[in-house]
Amino acid sequence: MNSLNLSYAQCCGCSACYNICKFDAIDMIEDEKGFLIPKINKEKCVDCGACANVCPVLKNKLNIDENNEKYPLAYAMYNKNEDERLKSSSGGIFTLLAKNIINNKGIVYGASFNNENLVEHIRIDKLEDVSKLQGSKYMQSIIGKTYQLAEKDLKEGRTVLFTGTPCQTEALKSYLNCEYDNLYIQDIICHGVPSALVWKEYIKKYNDKKLNINFRNKEFGWKKYCVSIKGENVDYTKCYVEDTYMKAFLKNIVLRDCCYNCQFKKYRRISDITLADFWGIDKICPEMFDDRGTSLIIVNSSKGERILNCIIEQTKFKKVNLEDAIKMNRCMVESVAMNEKREEFFKELGKIPFDELIDKYI
Ligand SMILES: Cc1cc2nc3c(=O)[nH]c(=O)nc-3n(C[C@H](O)[C@H](O)[C@H](O)COP(=O)(O)OP(=O)(O)OC[C@H]3O[C@@H](n4cnc5c(N)ncnc54)[C@H](O)[C@@H]3O)c2cc1C
């Protein structure tokens, strides 16, 4: 497909190649399914091989201290601040981590909605901007040149918290290619990332430049979370099992090709800390369940432990067994199976109204 020697199905769109290229020879282009893929400009390319070297998919395995038996450690946890917790997808632990970094003059990177209602990675250094990163946005975030920005911050001695999907955090680590004591990496357990084109089709009917979107509205509880969309022409709230976009996401018909065979879903991770929803907490540890959101927190390194210790007093937590915890959250280690109607679905995307498309295929 390109001189990276990476097949379309393998490419995770992490943008490590786009960030590393010194010759500006790579553009991230939207393909017909709505996913960004690298395109090499042959006229600018000098065949230096940097893009293939940095690719976390081709690299296959980054250095993890496999001998450190102490990790991973797992906790059920939630933020004691009710307001922050309710505005977050699960237990609101990201918010505590981000505030801690910013209070110590650090920088946080994470996924935010932009002015076109799409998701992109941004750099923040102010407490009032933490809310932009709060909450899961169920589509692939556009990385842009944030790995370069993070590298600059790190080299200037700033403390950085970089957050993202496991492919994005591995890409950052591969891009940096050295250890920074002032870098904290936080990933998530990731189901997979839906296509931005599908999202655009879904919100088209609202014809609104700037919507207020919450994929994890807890009005009816954490377990029965809703999608809520507010704007000039819309005031919409629907439980995830009834919302057409969430149906498509959770029926595995709109994920990126590589998400069905993801090499970043694993037990031992390069991130310092992994955040997730603690599905099944009501059975495993009922005293940590009140249907307002409980996180599963996985500490993967001593740095992860260090940053968690800074916020632990602001949380309610209980140590748990990781194997038990991931019984209800297989996306930690396993990819979901591709919906067999996926190709037909994408062929008809945009040709018939979105709700009809969902009725036909889901
Ligand atoms: C696409 C996607 C799939 C997920 N799949 C699962 C799953 O299968 N099982 C599970 O337990 N948890 C999953 N999660 C994670 C979960 O929904 C919560 O984000 C996590 O529990 C953290 O919750 P919180 O309350 O601490 O923080 P929140 O405030 O809810 O989370 C904010 C954090 O999520 C990051 N984030 C939000 N959207 C994106 C995005 N599009 N790309 C990269 N980073 C993003 C932000 O940068 C920030 O670090 C998924 C999240 C996303 C974005």
Short mmCIF file of C-alpha atoms and ligand atoms in Angstrom, two decimals:
data_model
loop_
_atom_site.label_atom_id
_atom_site.label_comp_id
_atom_site.label_asym_id
_atom_site.label_seq_id
_atom_site.Cartn_x
_atom_site.Cartn_y
_atom_site.Cartn_z
CA MET A 1 0.00 0.00 0.00
CA ASN A 2 2.90 2.39 0.70
CA SER A 3 6.64 2.23 1.15
CA LEU A 4 6.12 1.72 4.87
CA ASN A 5 5.39 -1.85 3.85
CA LEU A 6 2.36 -1.86 6.06
CA SER A 7 -0.91 -3.29 4.82
CA TYR A 8 -4.11 -1.26 5.04
CA ALA A 9 -5.51 -3.74 7.55
CA GLN A 10 -2.46 -3.38 9.82
CA CYS A 11 -2.18 0.41 9.92
CA CYS A 12 -3.62 1.83 13.16
CA GLY A 13 -3.40 5.48 12.07
CA CYS A 14 -1.29 6.35 15.12
CA SER A 15 0.60 9.03 13.13
CA ALA A 16 4.04 8.13 14.48
CA CYS A 17 5.36 8.11 10.88
CA TYR A 18 3.74 11.49 10.20
CA ASN A 19 5.44 12.95 13.28
CA ILE A 20 8.90 11.47 12.66
CA CYS A 21 9.33 12.44 9.01
CA LYS A 22 11.85 15.29 8.81
CA PHE A 23 11.11 15.84 5.13
CA ASP A 24 7.40 16.48 5.51
CA ALA A 25 6.88 13.63 3.06
CA ILE A 26 3.92 12.05 4.87
CA ASP A 27 0.34 13.29 4.99
CA MET A 28 -2.46 11.67 6.96
CA ILE A 29 -5.31 11.28 4.47
CA GLU A 30 -8.88 10.15 5.15
CA ASP A 31 -9.66 6.91 3.32
CA GLU A 32 -13.05 5.94 1.92
CA LYS A 33 -14.15 4.48 5.28
CA GLY A 34 -13.20 7.64 7.18
CA PHE A 35 -9.92 6.52 8.78
CA LEU A 36 -6.68 8.48 8.51
CA ILE A 37 -3.88 6.64 6.75
CA PRO A 38 -0.36 7.81 5.92
CA LYS A 39 0.32 8.77 2.33
CA ILE A 40 3.91 9.17 1.23
CA ASN A 41 4.78 11.96 -1.15
CA LYS A 42 7.33 10.23 -3.40
CA GLU A 43 8.84 13.54 -4.50
CA LYS A 44 9.75 14.55 -0.95
CA CYS A 45 10.63 11.06 0.34
CA VAL A 46 14.38 10.33 0.56
CA ASP A 47 13.83 6.70 1.61
CA CYS A 48 15.56 7.19 4.98
CA GLY A 49 13.44 4.46 6.59
CA ALA A 50 12.52 6.55 9.67
CA CYS A 51 8.80 5.94 9.12
CA ALA A 52 9.17 2.16 9.05
CA ASN A 53 11.49 2.26 12.07
CA VAL A 54 9.08 4.23 14.22
CA CYS A 55 5.93 2.31 13.29
CA PRO A 56 4.73 0.55 16.48
CA VAL A 57 2.97 -2.11 14.41
CA LEU A 58 6.11 -3.06 12.45
CA LYS A 59 8.27 -2.72 15.56
CA ASN A 60 5.96 -5.26 17.18
CA LYS A 61 7.36 -5.12 20.68
CA LEU A 62 8.58 -2.25 22.82
CA ASN A 63 10.72 -2.66 25.87
CA ILE A 64 8.76 -3.56 28.96
CA ASP A 65 10.47 -4.67 32.11
CA GLU A 66 8.95 -8.17 32.00
CA ASN A 67 11.03 -9.15 35.02
CA ASN A 68 9.36 -6.66 37.26
CA GLU A 69 6.98 -9.08 38.95
CA LYS A 70 5.36 -6.37 41.05
CA TYR A 71 3.23 -5.05 38.17
CA PRO A 72 0.51 -4.87 37.01
CA LEU A 73 -1.45 -3.91 40.13
CA ALA A 74 -5.20 -3.39 39.92
CA TYR A 75 -7.67 -1.24 41.85
CA ALA A 76 -11.34 -0.42 41.88
CA MET A 77 -11.40 3.34 42.33
CA TYR A 78 -13.47 6.47 42.08
CA ASN A 79 -13.01 10.19 42.59
CA LYS A 80 -14.57 11.46 45.85
CA ASN A 81 -15.54 14.71 44.08
CA GLU A 82 -19.07 13.87 42.92
CA ASP A 83 -19.26 16.56 40.24
CA GLU A 84 -15.98 15.49 38.58
CA ARG A 85 -17.00 11.85 38.78
CA LEU A 86 -20.40 12.43 37.17
CA LYS A 87 -18.82 14.38 34.30
CA SER A 88 -16.43 11.48 33.59
CA SER A 89 -17.07 8.16 31.86
CA SER A 90 -16.24 5.92 34.78
CA GLY A 91 -14.73 6.91 38.14
CA GLY A 92 -13.27 10.29 37.16
CA ILE A 93 -9.68 9.28 37.84
CA PHE A 94 -8.33 10.91 34.67
CA THR A 95 -9.47 14.30 36.00
CA LEU A 96 -7.48 13.83 39.22
CA LEU A 97 -4.35 12.80 37.33
CA ALA A 98 -4.64 15.74 34.94
CA LYS A 99 -5.25 18.27 37.71
CA ASN A 100 -2.29 16.94 39.66
CA ILE A 101 0.03 17.37 36.67
CA ILE A 102 -1.22 20.89 35.88
CA ASN A 103 -1.05 21.96 39.53
CA ASN A 104 2.63 21.03 39.33
CA LYS A 105 3.13 23.21 36.23
CA GLY A 106 2.95 20.26 33.87
CA ILE A 107 1.26 19.65 30.52
CA VAL A 108 -1.50 17.19 29.66
CA TYR A 109 -2.27 15.73 26.24
CA GLY A 110 -5.58 14.05 25.43
CA ALA A 111 -8.64 13.84 23.21
CA SER A 112 -11.02 16.78 22.82
CA PHE A 113 -13.85 17.74 20.46
CA ASN A 114 -12.84 20.38 17.90
CA ASN A 115 -15.01 23.03 16.22
CA GLU A 116 -16.25 20.52 13.65
CA ASN A 117 -17.49 18.05 16.29
CA LEU A 118 -14.58 15.72 15.48
CA VAL A 119 -12.04 14.46 18.00
CA GLU A 120 -8.41 15.52 18.08
CA HIS A 121 -5.53 15.43 20.52
CA ILE A 122 -4.74 18.73 22.21
CA ARG A 123 -2.16 20.07 24.66
CA ILE A 124 -3.43 21.77 27.81
CA ASP A 125 -1.71 23.52 30.71
CA LYS A 126 -4.68 25.17 32.45
CA LEU A 127 -7.06 23.65 34.98
CA GLU A 128 -10.10 25.12 33.22
CA ASP A 129 -9.24 23.09 30.09
CA VAL A 130 -9.28 19.69 31.82
CA SER A 131 -13.03 19.42 31.10
CA LYS A 132 -12.24 19.39 27.35
CA LEU A 133 -10.44 16.06 27.78
CA GLN A 134 -12.92 14.59 30.24
CA GLY A 135 -15.15 11.78 28.98
CA SER A 136 -14.75 9.06 26.37
CA LYS A 137 -15.25 10.16 22.78
CA TYR A 138 -16.03 7.09 20.72
CA MET A 139 -14.11 7.72 17.53
CA GLN A 140 -10.44 7.82 16.57
CA SER A 141 -8.76 10.96 17.82
CA ILE A 142 -6.62 12.88 15.31
CA ILE A 143 -3.08 12.97 16.75
CA GLY A 144 -1.76 15.77 14.53
CA LYS A 145 1.78 16.72 15.56
CA THR A 146 1.22 16.19 19.31
CA TYR A 147 4.11 13.69 19.65
CA GLN A 148 6.46 16.44 18.44
CA LEU A 149 4.92 18.93 20.87
CA ALA A 150 5.23 16.47 23.76
CA GLU A 151 8.88 15.84 22.89
CA LYS A 152 9.57 19.57 22.94
CA ASP A 153 7.89 19.92 26.35
CA LEU A 154 9.86 16.96 27.72
CA LYS A 155 13.16 18.34 26.44
CA GLU A 156 12.37 21.66 28.10
CA GLY A 157 12.00 19.77 31.38
CA ARG A 158 8.21 20.10 31.70
CA THR A 159 6.29 17.25 33.30
CA VAL A 160 4.01 15.66 30.68
CA LEU A 161 0.99 13.38 31.03
CA PHE A 162 0.18 11.89 27.62
CA THR A 163 -3.12 10.03 27.37
CA GLY A 164 -4.67 8.04 24.55
CA THR A 165 -5.56 4.65 23.16
CA PRO A 166 -2.92 1.89 23.56
CA CYS A 167 -1.80 2.26 19.91
CA GLN A 168 -1.31 6.01 20.38
CA THR A 169 0.65 5.67 23.61
CA GLU A 170 2.89 2.96 22.12
CA ALA A 171 3.38 5.21 19.11
CA LEU A 172 4.46 8.09 21.34
CA LYS A 173 6.94 5.87 23.17
CA SER A 174 8.32 4.57 19.90
CA TYR A 175 8.56 8.11 18.51
CA LEU A 176 10.46 9.39 21.58
CA ASN A 177 12.77 6.38 21.54
CA CYS A 178 14.22 7.17 24.95
CA GLU A 179 13.11 7.26 28.58
CA TYR A 180 12.05 10.54 30.15
CA ASP A 181 11.63 10.67 33.91
CA ASN A 182 9.27 13.64 33.48
CA LEU A 183 6.87 11.69 31.21
CA TYR A 184 3.78 9.87 32.48
CA ILE A 185 1.80 7.77 30.01
CA GLN A 186 -1.83 6.82 30.56
CA ASP A 187 -3.76 4.58 28.20
CA ILE A 188 -7.22 3.00 28.36
CA ILE A 189 -8.73 -0.40 27.83
CA CYS A 190 -9.98 0.16 24.29
CA HIS A 191 -12.88 -1.61 22.59
CA GLY A 192 -11.68 -0.23 19.25
CA VAL A 193 -12.14 3.08 17.43
CA PRO A 194 -15.09 3.85 15.13
CA SER A 195 -14.78 5.74 11.86
CA ALA A 196 -15.12 9.53 11.86
CA LEU A 197 -17.10 9.26 8.59
CA VAL A 198 -19.77 7.19 10.34
CA TRP A 199 -19.90 9.82 13.10
CA LYS A 200 -20.26 12.61 10.52
CA GLU A 201 -23.16 10.73 8.87
CA TYR A 202 -24.80 10.26 12.27
CA ILE A 203 -24.67 13.96 13.29
CA LYS A 204 -25.36 15.34 9.79
CA LYS A 205 -29.07 15.76 10.53
CA TYR A 206 -28.36 18.32 13.28
CA ASN A 207 -26.60 20.65 10.87
CA ASP A 208 -24.88 22.40 13.76
CA LYS A 209 -21.31 23.73 13.84
CA LYS A 210 -20.65 23.23 17.55
CA LEU A 211 -22.54 20.55 19.44
CA ASN A 212 -22.22 19.70 23.10
CA ILE A 213 -21.69 15.93 23.02
CA ASN A 214 -21.53 13.47 25.89
CA PHE A 215 -21.20 9.78 25.08
CA ARG A 216 -21.42 8.85 28.75
CA ASN A 217 -24.24 10.87 30.28
CA LYS A 218 -25.01 9.34 33.71
CA GLU A 219 -28.50 10.84 34.18
CA PHE A 220 -29.98 7.33 34.36
CA GLY A 221 -26.89 5.76 35.93
CA TRP A 222 -23.40 4.65 34.88
CA LYS A 223 -24.52 1.20 33.72
CA LYS A 224 -27.40 2.62 31.63
CA TYR A 225 -25.32 5.45 30.24
CA CYS A 226 -26.79 7.69 27.57
CA VAL A 227 -25.58 9.61 24.58
CA SER A 228 -26.59 13.25 24.91
CA ILE A 229 -26.27 15.88 22.20
CA LYS A 230 -27.19 19.49 22.71
CA GLY A 231 -27.04 22.38 20.23
CA GLU A 232 -29.05 25.06 18.47
CA ASN A 233 -31.23 22.51 16.66
CA VAL A 234 -31.01 19.57 19.00
CA ASP A 235 -31.63 18.44 22.57
CA TYR A 236 -31.20 14.67 22.44
CA THR A 237 -30.62 12.01 25.12
CA LYS A 238 -30.91 8.28 24.48
CA CYS A 239 -29.66 5.20 26.33
CA TYR A 240 -26.66 3.58 24.59
CA VAL A 241 -28.63 0.44 23.70
CA GLU A 242 -31.12 2.54 21.71
CA ASP A 243 -28.77 5.08 20.16
CA THR A 244 -27.97 4.24 16.52
CA TYR A 245 -24.31 5.32 16.67
CA MET A 246 -23.63 3.33 19.84
CA LYS A 247 -25.42 0.30 18.36
CA ALA A 248 -23.08 0.43 15.37
CA PHE A 249 -20.03 0.86 17.65
CA LEU A 250 -20.90 -1.97 20.01
CA LYS A 251 -21.97 -4.35 17.22
CA ASN A 252 -18.44 -4.02 15.84
CA ILE A 253 -19.46 -2.90 12.37
CA VAL A 254 -17.68 0.49 12.28
CA LEU A 255 -14.27 -0.08 13.90
CA ARG A 256 -10.95 0.49 12.16
CA ASP A 257 -9.70 -2.66 10.37
CA CYS A 258 -6.69 -3.09 12.70
CA CYS A 259 -8.94 -2.98 15.79
CA TYR A 260 -10.20 -6.48 14.95
CA ASN A 261 -6.67 -7.76 15.30
CA CYS A 262 -5.11 -5.33 17.74
CA GLN A 263 -1.59 -6.07 18.95
CA PHE A 264 -1.78 -3.42 21.67
CA LYS A 265 -4.43 -5.18 23.71
CA LYS A 266 -2.34 -6.99 26.26
CA TYR A 267 -1.65 -7.64 29.87
CA ARG A 268 1.79 -6.02 30.09
CA ARG A 269 1.68 -2.48 28.74
CA ILE A 270 4.23 0.26 28.12
CA SER A 271 1.94 2.87 29.71
CA ASP A 272 2.43 3.75 33.38
CA ILE A 273 -1.24 3.52 34.14
CA THR A 274 -4.29 2.10 32.35
CA LEU A 275 -7.83 3.39 32.96
CA ALA A 276 -11.06 1.51 32.26
CA ASP A 277 -14.64 1.04 33.32
CA PHE A 278 -14.87 -1.52 36.08
CA TRP A 279 -17.68 -3.57 34.53
CA GLY A 280 -18.76 -6.28 36.97
CA ILE A 281 -17.78 -4.29 40.08
CA ASP A 282 -21.31 -4.78 41.50
CA LYS A 283 -20.53 -8.53 41.70
CA ILE A 284 -16.79 -8.44 42.52
CA CYS A 285 -16.82 -5.68 45.13
CA PRO A 286 -20.37 -4.37 45.75
CA GLU A 287 -19.21 -1.80 48.32
CA MET A 288 -17.44 0.06 45.46
CA PHE A 289 -20.63 0.17 43.33
CA ASP A 290 -23.24 2.93 43.51
CA ASP A 291 -23.97 3.26 39.76
CA ARG A 292 -22.19 6.62 39.50
CA GLY A 293 -19.08 5.16 37.89
CA THR A 294 -16.22 3.01 39.13
CA SER A 295 -12.89 2.81 37.34
CA LEU A 296 -10.59 -0.13 36.96
CA ILE A 297 -7.10 1.27 37.46
CA ILE A 298 -4.12 -0.77 36.37
CA VAL A 299 -0.67 0.32 37.50
CA ASN A 300 2.01 -0.86 35.10
CA SER A 301 5.17 0.74 36.48
CA SER A 302 6.76 2.49 39.46
CA LYS A 303 5.99 5.81 37.77
CA GLY A 304 2.33 4.79 37.56
CA GLU A 305 2.44 4.06 41.28
CA ARG A 306 4.11 7.41 41.93
CA ILE A 307 1.44 9.44 40.17
CA LEU A 308 -1.39 7.39 41.66
CA ASN A 309 -0.02 7.99 45.17
CA CYS A 310 -0.30 11.74 44.56
CA ILE A 311 -4.08 11.51 44.09
CA ILE A 312 -5.02 8.48 46.17
CA GLU A 313 -6.35 10.51 49.10
CA GLN A 314 -8.91 12.11 46.80
CA THR A 315 -10.33 8.70 45.88
CA LYS A 316 -12.17 5.79 47.37
CA PHE A 317 -10.37 2.59 46.34
CA LYS A 318 -9.91 -1.11 46.88
CA LYS A 319 -7.11 -3.35 45.63
CA VAL A 320 -8.42 -6.16 43.40
CA ASN A 321 -7.17 -9.15 41.49
CA LEU A 322 -6.55 -8.17 37.84
CA GLU A 323 -7.58 -11.56 36.43
CA ASP A 324 -10.97 -11.26 38.14
CA ALA A 325 -11.31 -7.65 37.08
CA ILE A 326 -10.83 -8.34 33.37
CA LYS A 327 -13.21 -11.29 33.22
CA MET A 328 -15.93 -8.76 32.32
CA ASN A 329 -13.61 -6.56 30.26
CA ARG A 330 -12.01 -8.82 27.68
CA CYS A 331 -11.01 -5.82 25.55
CA MET A 332 -7.99 -5.55 27.84
CA VAL A 333 -6.47 -8.55 26.07
CA GLU A 334 -8.70 -9.60 23.15
CA SER A 335 -9.90 -7.94 19.96
CA VAL A 336 -13.59 -8.09 19.11
CA ALA A 337 -14.71 -10.06 16.05
CA MET A 338 -15.49 -8.12 12.88
CA ASN A 339 -19.21 -7.91 12.08
CA GLU A 340 -19.64 -9.93 8.91
CA LYS A 341 -21.86 -7.27 7.30
CA ARG A 342 -19.21 -4.55 7.74
CA GLU A 343 -18.16 -4.26 4.09
CA GLU A 344 -21.78 -3.95 2.88
CA PHE A 345 -22.50 -1.45 5.65
CA PHE A 346 -19.67 0.83 4.51
CA LYS A 347 -20.72 0.50 0.85
CA GLU A 348 -24.16 1.89 1.73
CA LEU A 349 -22.93 4.51 4.22
CA GLY A 350 -24.08 7.96 3.03
CA LYS A 351 -26.37 6.46 0.39
CA ILE A 352 -29.38 5.92 2.66
CA PRO A 353 -30.36 7.79 5.86
CA PHE A 354 -28.26 6.72 8.85
CA ASP A 355 -31.20 5.42 10.92
CA GLU A 356 -32.34 3.26 7.98
CA LEU A 357 -28.83 1.93 7.53
CA ILE A 358 -28.72 0.89 11.18
CA ASP A 359 -32.17 -0.76 10.93
CA LYS A 360 -30.96 -2.67 7.89
CA TYR A 361 -27.64 -3.89 9.25
CA ILE A 362 -27.92 -4.04 13.04
C1 LIG B 1 -12.66 4.57 21.91
C2 LIG B 1 -12.71 4.15 23.36
C3 LIG B 1 -12.97 2.81 23.66
C4 LIG B 1 -13.01 2.39 25.01
N1 LIG B 1 -13.26 1.06 25.28
C5 LIG B 1 -13.30 0.65 26.58
C6 LIG B 1 -13.53 -0.74 26.89
O1 LIG B 1 -13.74 -1.57 26.00
N2 LIG B 1 -13.54 -1.11 28.21
C7 LIG B 1 -13.31 -0.18 29.20
O2 LIG B 1 -13.35 -0.57 30.36
N3 LIG B 1 -13.06 1.11 28.93
C8 LIG B 1 -13.06 1.55 27.66
N4 LIG B 1 -12.77 2.87 27.38
C9 LIG B 1 -12.30 3.75 28.48
C10 LIG B 1 -13.39 4.28 29.39
O3 LIG B 1 -14.54 4.62 28.62
C11 LIG B 1 -12.94 5.52 30.18
O4 LIG B 1 -12.33 6.45 29.34
C12 LIG B 1 -11.96 5.20 31.23
O5 LIG B 1 -12.62 4.35 32.13
C13 LIG B 1 -11.46 6.46 31.97
O6 LIG B 1 -12.50 7.00 32.67
P1 LIG B 1 -12.34 8.24 33.67
O7 LIG B 1 -13.71 8.41 34.26
O8 LIG B 1 -11.20 8.07 34.60
O9 LIG B 1 -11.92 9.44 32.74
P2 LIG B 1 -12.67 10.18 31.56
O10 LIG B 1 -12.68 11.62 31.89
O11 LIG B 1 -13.93 9.54 31.21
O12 LIG B 1 -11.67 9.89 30.35
C14 LIG B 1 -10.86 10.86 29.75
C15 LIG B 1 -9.68 10.21 29.13
O13 LIG B 1 -10.05 9.48 27.96
C16 LIG B 1 -9.24 9.91 26.88
N5 LIG B 1 -10.02 9.79 25.65
C17 LIG B 1 -11.31 10.14 25.43
N6 LIG B 1 -11.65 9.89 24.18
C18 LIG B 1 -10.57 9.39 23.56
C19 LIG B 1 -10.30 8.99 22.22
N7 LIG B 1 -11.21 9.03 21.26
N8 LIG B 1 -9.07 8.55 21.93
C20 LIG B 1 -8.09 8.52 22.87
N9 LIG B 1 -8.29 8.89 24.16
C21 LIG B 1 -9.52 9.32 24.49
C22 LIG B 1 -8.89 11.36 27.21
O14 LIG B 1 -7.73 11.78 26.51
C23 LIG B 1 -8.66 11.24 28.70
O15 LIG B 1 -7.38 10.68 28.94
C24 LIG B 1 -12.77 3.32 26.05
C25 LIG B 1 -12.53 4.66 25.73
C26 LIG B 1 -12.49 5.08 24.40
C27 LIG B 1 -12.19 6.54 24.09
#
